[in-house]
Tab-separated table of C-alpha atoms in Angstrom:
chain	number	residue	atom	x	y	z
V	230	MET	CA	-17.070	-11.759	11.705
V	231	MET	CA	-14.323	-13.079	13.964
V	232	ASN	CA	-13.391	-10.643	16.715
V	233	PRO	CA	-9.682	-10.434	17.524
V	234	THR	CA	-8.712	-11.393	21.086
V	235	PHE	CA	-5.319	-10.260	22.258
V	236	PHE	CA	-2.962	-11.703	24.854
V	237	ASP	CA	-3.234	-9.719	28.082
V	238	PRO	CA	0.080	-9.959	29.930
V	239	ILE	CA	-1.181	-7.800	32.798
V	240	SER	CA	-3.778	-10.351	33.854
V	241	LEU	CA	-1.339	-13.259	33.484
V	242	GLU	CA	2.026	-11.918	34.546
V	243	SER	CA	1.893	-13.023	38.186
V	244	TRP	CA	0.075	-16.353	37.934
V	245	LEU	CA	3.065	-18.372	39.054
V	246	GLN	CA	4.030	-16.126	41.950
V	247	GLU	CA	3.106	-16.939	45.532
V	248	ASP	CA	-0.032	-14.838	45.362
V	249	THR	CA	-1.322	-16.631	42.245
V	250	SER	CA	-4.945	-17.643	42.398
V	251	PRO	CA	-5.189	-21.232	43.725
V	252	SER	CA	-7.758	-22.041	41.071
V	253	LEU	CA	-5.418	-20.857	38.309
V	254	ARG	CA	-2.575	-22.940	39.708
V	255	ALA	CA	-4.885	-25.932	39.920
V	256	ASP	CA	-5.946	-25.402	36.318
V	257	LEU	CA	-2.311	-25.416	35.246
V	258	GLU	CA	-1.555	-28.587	37.188
V	259	GLU	CA	-4.568	-30.292	35.618
V	260	TYR	CA	-3.547	-29.100	32.151
V	261	LEU	CA	0.018	-30.374	32.524
V	262	LEU	CA	-1.219	-33.744	33.824
V	263	SER	CA	-3.028	-34.232	30.516
V	264	TYR	CA	0.417	-34.697	28.925
V	265	ALA	CA	1.791	-37.060	31.584
V	266	SER	CA	1.123	-40.271	29.615
V	267	VAL	CA	3.607	-39.137	26.923
V	268	PHE	CA	6.569	-39.298	29.333
V	269	ARG	CA	8.148	-42.617	30.244
V	270	LEU	CA	9.915	-41.319	33.340
V	271	GLU	CA	8.682	-39.169	36.184
V	272	SER	CA	11.841	-37.071	35.912
V	273	GLN	CA	11.003	-36.227	32.287
V	274	TYR	CA	7.514	-35.134	33.249
V	275	ASN	CA	8.937	-32.989	36.062
V	276	HIS	CA	11.306	-31.276	33.628
V	277	PHE	CA	8.413	-30.730	31.223
V	278	ASN	CA	6.406	-29.222	34.057
V	279	THR	CA	9.316	-26.912	34.891
V	280	MET	CA	9.724	-25.786	31.296
V	281	ILE	CA	6.066	-24.852	30.855
V	282	GLN	CA	5.924	-23.015	34.170
V	283	GLY	CA	9.098	-21.142	33.249
V	284	LEU	CA	7.691	-20.064	29.883
V	285	LEU	CA	4.512	-18.856	31.599
V	286	SER	CA	6.399	-17.043	34.333
V	287	SER	CA	7.361	-13.379	34.547
V	288	LEU	CA	11.056	-14.107	33.963
V	289	GLU	CA	12.678	-11.580	31.689
V	290	ARG	CA	14.712	-14.285	29.956
V	291	LYS	CA	13.099	-17.702	29.421
V	292	SER	CA	16.026	-19.887	28.394
V	293	ILE	CA	17.052	-23.027	30.256
V	294	GLU	CA	19.369	-21.563	32.899
V	295	PRO	CA	17.055	-18.779	34.179
V	296	ILE	CA	14.099	-21.196	34.237
V	297	ALA	CA	16.050	-23.872	36.098
V	298	LEU	CA	17.486	-21.417	38.638
V	299	HIS	CA	14.086	-19.806	39.235
V	300	LEU	CA	12.102	-23.001	39.731
V	301	GLN	CA	14.479	-25.828	40.696
V	302	GLY	CA	17.862	-24.456	41.715
V	303	GLU	CA	21.395	-24.488	40.340
V	304	LYS	CA	21.820	-28.295	40.404
V	305	SER	CA	18.972	-28.728	37.893
V	306	VAL	CA	20.493	-26.633	35.077
V	307	ARG	CA	22.455	-29.428	33.414
V	308	SER	CA	19.659	-32.005	33.682
V	309	LEU	CA	17.135	-29.563	32.211
V	310	GLN	CA	19.537	-28.854	29.341
V	311	GLN	CA	19.866	-32.600	28.775
V	312	PHE	CA	16.094	-33.002	28.741
V	313	LEU	CA	15.587	-30.276	26.165
V	314	ALA	CA	18.251	-31.377	23.709
V	315	ARG	CA	19.164	-35.060	24.049
V	316	SER	CA	16.855	-36.999	26.376
V	317	PRO	CA	14.777	-39.717	24.557
V	318	LEU	CA	11.325	-38.268	24.124
V	319	ASP	CA	8.200	-39.263	22.227
V	320	GLU	CA	8.018	-36.013	20.252
V	321	ALA	CA	5.351	-37.358	17.880
V	322	GLY	CA	3.188	-38.446	20.820
V	323	LEU	CA	3.613	-35.059	22.498
V	324	LEU	CA	2.617	-33.243	19.288
V	325	ASP	CA	-0.419	-35.468	18.819
V	326	CYS	CA	-1.549	-34.902	22.416
V	327	TYR	CA	-1.143	-31.166	21.967
V	328	GLN	CA	-3.009	-31.054	18.636
V	329	ARG	CA	-5.956	-32.972	20.074
V	330	GLN	CA	-6.242	-30.569	22.999
V	331	LEU	CA	-5.895	-27.556	20.694
V	332	SER	CA	-8.683	-28.952	18.508
V	333	LYS	CA	-10.896	-29.443	21.547
V	334	GLN	CA	-10.273	-25.826	22.567
V	335	ILE	CA	-10.728	-23.923	19.302
V	336	ASN	CA	-12.091	-26.248	16.605
V	337	SER	CA	-15.175	-24.792	14.927
V	338	PRO	CA	-16.857	-24.918	11.485
V	339	GLY	CA	-15.427	-22.577	8.845
V	340	GLY	CA	-11.872	-22.459	10.229
V	341	MET	CA	-8.670	-21.693	8.340
V	342	LEU	CA	-5.397	-23.593	8.369
V	343	SER	CA	-2.631	-21.143	7.480
V	344	VAL	CA	1.111	-21.362	6.993
V	345	ASP	CA	3.883	-18.837	7.545
V	346	ASP	CA	7.521	-18.788	8.549
V	347	SER	CA	9.260	-16.884	11.308
V	348	GLY	CA	12.905	-15.971	11.759
V	349	PHE	CA	15.028	-16.295	14.923
V	350	VAL	CA	18.160	-14.137	14.925
V	351	LYS	CA	21.259	-15.989	16.117
V	352	LYS	CA	24.924	-15.186	16.597
V	353	GLY	CA	27.588	-17.480	15.187
V	354	ASN	CA	27.355	-20.313	12.655
V	355	HIS	CA	26.955	-23.410	14.784
V	356	SER	CA	23.198	-23.501	15.564
V	357	ILE	CA	21.346	-25.997	13.413
V	358	GLY	CA	20.133	-24.450	10.147
V	359	VAL	CA	21.534	-21.002	10.834
V	360	LYS	CA	22.485	-18.884	7.817
V	361	ARG	CA	22.379	-15.320	6.648
V	362	GLN	CA	18.907	-15.359	5.103
V	363	TYR	CA	15.715	-13.326	4.970
V	364	CYS	CA	14.188	-12.677	8.386
V	365	GLY	CA	10.534	-11.602	8.110
V	366	ARG	CA	10.471	-10.075	11.586
V	367	LEU	CA	13.270	-7.662	10.625
V	368	GLY	CA	12.298	-7.334	6.951
V	369	LYS	CA	15.852	-7.936	5.783
V	370	LYS	CA	18.592	-10.578	5.573
V	371	GLU	CA	20.153	-11.503	8.900
V	372	ASN	CA	22.024	-14.388	10.470
V	373	CYS	CA	19.100	-16.471	11.644
V	374	GLN	CA	17.183	-19.708	11.793
V	375	VAL	CA	13.789	-19.957	10.083
V	376	GLY	CA	10.899	-22.097	11.256
V	377	VAL	CA	7.842	-22.990	9.194
V	378	PHE	CA	4.592	-23.034	11.195
V	379	LEU	CA	0.949	-23.928	10.732
V	380	ALA	CA	-1.829	-22.183	12.642
V	381	TYR	CA	-5.556	-22.757	12.909
V	382	ALA	CA	-8.087	-19.964	13.387
V	383	SER	CA	-11.854	-20.059	13.901
V	384	GLU	CA	-14.491	-18.049	15.671
V	385	LYS	CA	-13.463	-19.863	18.902
V	386	GLY	CA	-9.819	-18.748	18.802
V	387	TYR	CA	-6.446	-19.477	17.246
V	388	GLY	CA	-3.246	-21.379	17.919
V	389	LEU	CA	-0.157	-22.861	16.324
V	390	VAL	CA	-0.679	-26.408	15.057
V	391	GLU	CA	2.667	-27.701	13.828
V	392	HIS	CA	6.236	-26.587	13.287
V	393	GLU	CA	9.438	-27.558	11.458
V	394	LEU	CA	12.876	-26.018	11.151
V	395	TYR	CA	14.028	-25.055	7.676
V	396	ILE	CA	17.514	-26.403	7.023
V	397	PRO	CA	19.242	-24.448	4.156
V	398	GLU	CA	20.643	-26.513	1.315
V	399	GLU	CA	24.231	-25.696	2.111
V	400	TRP	CA	23.869	-27.555	5.408
V	401	PHE	CA	23.625	-30.778	3.397
V	402	GLN	CA	26.959	-30.228	1.681
V	403	PRO	CA	30.087	-32.178	2.778
V	404	SER	CA	31.457	-28.963	4.289
V	405	HIS	CA	28.732	-29.081	6.944
V	406	GLU	CA	28.917	-32.792	7.782
V	407	ALA	CA	30.648	-32.232	11.103
V	408	LEU	CA	28.166	-29.525	12.064
V	409	ARG	CA	25.199	-31.763	11.179
V	410	LYS	CA	26.514	-34.441	13.506
V	411	LYS	CA	27.294	-31.955	16.246
V	412	CYS	CA	23.758	-30.597	16.051
V	413	TYR	CA	22.272	-34.139	16.060
V	414	LEU	CA	20.397	-33.657	12.809
V	415	PRO	CA	18.862	-37.062	11.968
V	416	GLU	CA	20.845	-38.715	9.186
V	417	THR	CA	17.672	-39.415	7.202
V	418	THR	CA	16.885	-35.681	6.920
V	419	GLN	CA	16.982	-34.389	3.373
V	420	PHE	CA	16.900	-30.873	2.025
V	421	ARG	CA	13.430	-29.430	1.535
V	422	THR	CA	12.423	-25.903	0.620
V	423	LYS	CA	10.190	-23.987	2.996
V	424	ASN	CA	7.329	-24.501	0.546
V	425	GLU	CA	7.895	-28.234	0.443
V	426	ILE	CA	7.884	-28.340	4.223
V	427	ALA	CA	4.673	-26.320	4.285
V	428	LEU	CA	2.931	-28.528	1.723
V	429	SER	CA	3.860	-31.687	3.617
V	430	MET	CA	2.582	-30.340	6.920
V	431	MET	CA	-0.671	-28.996	5.490
V	432	ASN	CA	-1.546	-32.226	3.685
V	433	ARG	CA	-0.741	-34.187	6.865
V	434	ILE	CA	-3.059	-32.015	8.993
V	435	LEU	CA	-5.812	-32.228	6.363
V	436	GLU	CA	-5.621	-36.028	6.583
V	437	THR	CA	-5.991	-36.088	10.385
V	438	ASN	CA	-9.482	-34.509	10.366
V	439	LEU	CA	-8.668	-33.011	13.769
V	440	PHE	CA	-9.710	-29.536	12.659
V	441	ASP	CA	-12.781	-28.337	10.815
V	442	ILE	CA	-11.029	-26.627	7.921
V	443	GLN	CA	-12.825	-24.661	5.216
V	444	TRP	CA	-9.896	-22.513	4.102
V	445	ILE	CA	-6.172	-22.889	3.514
V	446	GLY	CA	-4.385	-19.538	3.914
V	447	CYS	CA	-0.858	-18.368	3.147
V	448	ASP	CA	1.141	-15.275	2.323
V	449	ALA	CA	2.579	-14.502	-1.093
V	450	ALA	CA	5.774	-16.476	-0.546
V	451	TYR	CA	3.651	-19.604	-0.587
V	452	GLY	CA	0.583	-18.354	-2.497
V	453	ASN	CA	2.445	-17.529	-5.715
V	454	ASP	CA	3.859	-21.048	-5.788
V	455	HIS	CA	1.515	-22.747	-8.234
V	456	THR	CA	3.030	-26.162	-7.568
V	457	LEU	CA	2.175	-25.848	-3.885
V	458	LEU	CA	-1.405	-24.740	-4.544
V	459	ASP	CA	-2.000	-27.459	-7.128
V	460	SER	CA	-0.482	-30.149	-4.853
V	461	LEU	CA	-2.736	-29.479	-1.852
V	462	LYS	CA	-4.888	-32.541	-1.144
V	463	LEU	CA	-8.041	-30.570	-0.506
V	464	PRO	CA	-11.103	-32.520	0.658
V	465	GLU	CA	-14.517	-31.565	-0.675
V	466	GLY	CA	-15.599	-28.220	0.743
V	467	VAL	CA	-12.053	-26.971	1.446
V	468	TRP	CA	-10.500	-24.215	-0.673
V	469	TYR	CA	-7.384	-22.057	-0.626
V	470	PHE	CA	-7.423	-18.292	-0.079
V	471	ALA	CA	-3.829	-17.430	-0.921
V	472	ALA	CA	-2.014	-14.138	-1.008
V	473	THR	CA	0.037	-13.546	-4.143
V	474	ASN	CA	2.167	-10.763	-5.548
V	475	SER	CA	1.219	-7.938	-7.889
V	476	GLN	CA	2.851	-9.739	-10.854
V	477	GLU	CA	0.566	-12.754	-10.672
V	478	ARG	CA	-1.037	-13.230	-14.087
V	479	ILE	CA	-4.689	-14.084	-14.721
V	480	TYR	CA	-7.084	-14.236	-17.665
V	481	LEU	CA	-10.144	-12.027	-17.446
V	482	GLU	CA	-11.863	-14.362	-19.921
V	483	TYR	CA	-11.145	-17.865	-21.102
V	484	PRO	CA	-9.218	-17.623	-24.379
V	485	GLN	CA	-9.771	-19.550	-27.541
V	486	THR	CA	-7.004	-22.035	-28.334
V	487	THR	CA	-5.472	-22.603	-31.730
V	488	TYR	CA	-2.509	-24.579	-33.099
V	489	PRO	CA	-1.311	-22.669	-36.218
V	490	LYS	CA	0.520	-24.702	-38.755
V	491	THR	CA	4.257	-24.384	-39.199
V	492	LYS	CA	5.917	-23.718	-42.547
V	493	ARG	CA	6.155	-27.452	-43.020
V	494	GLY	CA	2.393	-27.820	-42.578
V	495	PHE	CA	2.453	-29.402	-39.121
V	496	PRO	CA	0.558	-27.946	-36.093
V	497	GLN	CA	2.714	-25.961	-33.684
V	498	LYS	CA	3.887	-27.766	-30.573
V	499	HIS	CA	2.564	-25.044	-28.290
V	500	PRO	CA	-0.871	-23.488	-28.579
V	501	GLU	CA	-1.661	-19.841	-29.178
V	502	TYR	CA	-4.387	-18.063	-27.224
V	503	SER	CA	-6.830	-15.407	-28.382
V	504	VAL	CA	-6.084	-13.186	-25.364
V	505	LYS	CA	-3.028	-12.824	-23.150
V	506	PRO	CA	-2.928	-12.979	-19.362
V	507	ILE	CA	-2.588	-9.723	-17.437
V	508	GLU	CA	-0.928	-8.917	-14.146
V	509	VAL	CA	-3.297	-8.517	-11.197
V	510	CYS	CA	-1.931	-5.055	-10.456
V	511	ARG	CA	-3.561	-3.899	-13.697
V	512	VAL	CA	-6.952	-4.898	-12.316
V	513	ALA	CA	-6.253	-2.767	-9.251
V	514	GLU	CA	-5.373	0.152	-11.520
V	515	ASN	CA	-8.457	-0.306	-13.754
V	516	ASP	CA	-10.998	2.370	-12.839
V	517	ALA	CA	-13.696	0.493	-14.767
V	518	ILE	CA	-13.646	-2.088	-11.966
V	519	PRO	CA	-14.776	-0.080	-8.911
V	520	TRP	CA	-13.486	-0.340	-5.349
V	521	GLU	CA	-16.020	-1.228	-2.668
V	522	GLU	CA	-15.661	-0.226	0.978
V	523	ILE	CA	-16.341	-3.071	3.382
V	524	THR	CA	-16.132	-3.811	7.130
V	525	LEU	CA	-13.919	-6.822	7.696
V	526	ALA	CA	-14.175	-7.118	11.471
V	527	GLU	CA	-14.901	-5.279	14.696
V	528	GLY	CA	-11.642	-4.281	16.354
V	529	SER	CA	-10.960	-2.946	19.842
V	530	LYS	CA	-10.881	0.602	18.416
V	531	GLY	CA	-13.883	0.233	16.107
V	532	PRO	CA	-14.659	-1.366	12.756
V	533	ILE	CA	-11.753	-2.564	10.608
V	534	THR	CA	-12.554	-1.339	7.113
V	535	ALA	CA	-10.895	-1.737	3.731
V	536	GLU	CA	-11.569	-1.249	0.068
V	537	ARG	CA	-11.693	-4.316	-2.137
V	538	LYS	CA	-12.161	-5.450	-5.717
V	539	LEU	CA	-13.554	-8.913	-6.274
V	540	LEU	CA	-14.090	-10.707	-9.566
V	541	ARG	CA	-14.093	-14.098	-11.241
V	542	CYS	CA	-11.269	-14.837	-13.635
V	543	TYR	CA	-9.033	-17.685	-14.761
V	544	ALA	CA	-5.724	-18.720	-13.280
V	545	SER	CA	-2.669	-19.022	-15.472
V	546	ARG	CA	-0.222	-21.897	-15.325
V	547	SER	CA	3.097	-22.634	-16.948
V	548	GLY	CA	3.547	-25.749	-19.050
V	549	LYS	CA	6.678	-27.889	-19.088
V	550	HIS	CA	8.414	-24.921	-20.714
V	551	ARG	CA	7.886	-21.962	-18.397
V	552	ARG	CA	7.729	-19.496	-21.335
V	553	HIS	CA	4.429	-20.984	-22.431
V	554	ILE	CA	1.645	-19.721	-20.160
V	555	GLY	CA	-1.896	-21.018	-20.533
V	556	PRO	CA	-5.281	-20.738	-18.789
V	557	SER	CA	-6.258	-22.982	-15.905
V	558	GLU	CA	-9.210	-23.211	-13.538
V	559	GLU	CA	-11.703	-20.457	-12.785
V	560	ILE	CA	-10.831	-18.643	-9.572
V	561	TRP	CA	-11.645	-15.581	-7.483
V	562	LEU	CA	-9.330	-12.580	-7.542
V	563	TYR	CA	-9.604	-10.627	-4.281
V	564	ILE	CA	-7.794	-7.273	-4.088
V	565	ARG	CA	-7.675	-5.376	-0.807
V	566	ARG	CA	-6.534	-1.783	-0.390
V	567	PHE	CA	-5.806	-0.354	3.038
V	568	ALA	CA	-6.144	3.224	4.291
V	569	ASN	CA	-2.408	3.794	3.910
V	570	GLY	CA	-2.604	2.864	0.210
V	571	GLU	CA	-1.057	-0.581	0.601
V	572	THR	CA	-2.612	-3.106	-1.750
V	573	LYS	CA	-2.690	-6.884	-1.277
V	574	TYR	CA	-3.747	-9.552	-3.739
V	575	PHE	CA	-5.367	-12.918	-3.135
V	576	VAL	CA	-6.554	-15.794	-5.276
V	577	SER	CA	-9.040	-18.492	-4.291
V	578	ASN	CA	-10.369	-21.622	-5.959
V	579	ALA	CA	-13.674	-21.292	-4.079
V	580	PRO	CA	-16.734	-21.908	-6.280
V	581	SER	CA	-18.540	-19.118	-8.129
V	582	ASP	CA	-21.557	-19.322	-5.813
V	583	MET	CA	-19.484	-18.655	-2.707
V	584	PRO	CA	-21.127	-15.737	-0.806
V	585	LEU	CA	-19.012	-12.601	-1.007
V	586	GLU	CA	-19.316	-12.151	2.768
V	587	GLU	CA	-17.610	-15.511	3.211
V	588	LEU	CA	-14.684	-14.398	1.053
V	589	ASP	CA	-14.456	-11.229	3.156
V	590	ARG	CA	-14.367	-13.425	6.282
V	591	ALA	CA	-11.621	-15.554	4.775
V	592	ALA	CA	-9.581	-12.372	4.257
V	593	THR	CA	-9.533	-11.856	8.029
V	594	LEU	CA	-8.590	-15.419	9.014
V	595	ARG	CA	-4.887	-15.383	8.204
V	596	TRP	CA	-3.878	-12.621	10.599
V	597	PRO	CA	-4.039	-14.901	13.692
V	598	ILE	CA	-0.824	-16.739	12.773
V	599	GLU	CA	0.981	-13.375	13.015
V	600	GLN	CA	-0.755	-12.823	16.354
V	601	CYS	CA	0.515	-16.213	17.552
V	602	PHE	CA	4.084	-15.231	16.690
V	603	GLU	CA	3.670	-11.888	18.465
V	604	GLU	CA	2.218	-13.446	21.615
V	605	CYS	CA	4.704	-16.322	21.756
V	606	LYS	CA	7.763	-14.101	21.158
V	607	SER	CA	6.649	-11.190	23.357
V	608	ASN	CA	5.314	-13.183	26.303
V	609	LEU	CA	6.375	-16.833	26.177
V	610	GLY	CA	10.071	-16.768	25.266
V	611	MET	CA	9.713	-18.286	21.816
V	612	ASP	CA	12.953	-16.729	20.696
V	613	HIS	CA	14.821	-17.042	23.986
V	614	TYR	CA	16.242	-20.513	23.421
V	615	GLU	CA	20.021	-21.009	23.439
V	616	THR	CA	20.278	-24.601	22.242
V	617	LYS	CA	22.209	-25.252	19.020
V	618	LEU	CA	20.763	-28.754	18.530
V	619	TYR	CA	17.952	-29.813	16.211
V	620	HIS	CA	15.844	-31.597	18.813
V	621	GLY	CA	16.397	-28.753	21.231
V	622	TRP	CA	14.854	-26.297	18.741
V	623	LYS	CA	11.945	-28.625	17.983
V	624	ARG	CA	11.162	-29.236	21.651
V	625	HIS	CA	11.467	-25.591	22.681
V	626	MET	CA	8.941	-24.629	19.997
V	627	GLN	CA	6.603	-27.417	21.070
V	628	PHE	CA	6.775	-26.346	24.698
V	629	VAL	CA	6.018	-22.748	23.726
V	630	MET	CA	2.977	-23.929	21.769
V	631	ILE	CA	1.802	-25.951	24.773
V	632	ALA	CA	2.213	-22.906	27.037
V	633	HIS	CA	0.361	-20.746	24.517
V	634	LEU	CA	-2.586	-23.135	24.516
V	635	PHE	CA	-2.845	-22.703	28.285
V	636	THR	CA	-3.071	-18.932	27.819
V	637	LEU	CA	-6.015	-19.535	25.459
V	638	LYS	CA	-7.716	-21.547	28.197
V	639	VAL	CA	-7.041	-18.806	30.750
V	640	ARG	CA	-8.426	-16.112	28.464
V	641	GLU	CA	-11.590	-18.130	27.988
V	642	THR	CA	-11.958	-18.500	31.749
V	643	LEU	CA	-11.383	-14.764	32.305
V	644	LYS	CA	-14.005	-13.953	29.666
V	645	LYS	CA	-16.578	-16.246	31.242
V	646	ASN	CA	-15.904	-14.784	34.698
V	647	ALA	CA	-16.322	-11.270	33.313
V	648	PHE	CA	-19.891	-12.049	32.314
V	649	HIS	CA	-20.914	-13.552	35.640
């Protein structure tokens, strides 16, 4: 089982103060130098260095102005703003450098690549992609921006892998043309749903082979999208373990298919099946299928237990006409019930001989992306940015991810020192 490791702000809060351990400061300098080749100008690298130090500092507010004033002085505010939002920067090269270092830090067999989105509440209507839309952090609609993120988790740790800003469809209407230009949204950008963004990012990471991925994980907003699941370019030995909603329909047995003749004597266009699909919530309610109590992981306060139902069944898929539902591939249905009565549903295309303990492990591997959001927002200023521009949002998120990776390195060092 993978043991959760939590960000410890107490041990890290003063690392950039004057009394910071020289070895820790040296580690940070060495870490930042590993990105130096990405920057064409020394001034760009210096601004990058300032940004990462600011995000790792104990500042209460980690937006451009407080960071600049704290580390460089008043004259640097404008130049740091320019660097974040408009300065020419090899963003692809920076992301690649980061992903390779993240892989080196936490890559391990049996890992999970997961996707989720996170909302950033904003005032006004002029920040790129802002709209009154669902904000998962608040659990309701709010004026916000929404980012789609990938994370990787293994027994060696977890971290965010990639990110993209969701731009609502209305932003591509003529009414928003002036705003798009003002926010420097690239003209080639086209509308994509959050699920289309997620699919593109996941397939791209799968192709890189940077991470040892056994599982693809997602919450129900993505997991009940059959098009997304069926469009994943999964290499051999990689399967999805996807949350879905209680209305997901499955076949408990594979039905017989017939094409009854019409009154004119021709076979029907659409087949009829000997059994109908049922909603997964009915399996949870079926007392003939017992609940089993299992231990999912060892937490800081003791074992994390849950009840689960696990069975083989058949997925259902819509044809060209959505009213006509038919059977698809054989899958696992994994139902988990918590102590408070909450029930969650998962489907997986893992093979029938997959050990049940491995499915239980997969059920624990998606939580780290939520942990990444919590750590980055609570400690690293992920939601403190004030830029309205597209590249400003992208770069701020990348810098937060780079800072977060350093905290993973520090935690590993602190653990090693604790055992010596």
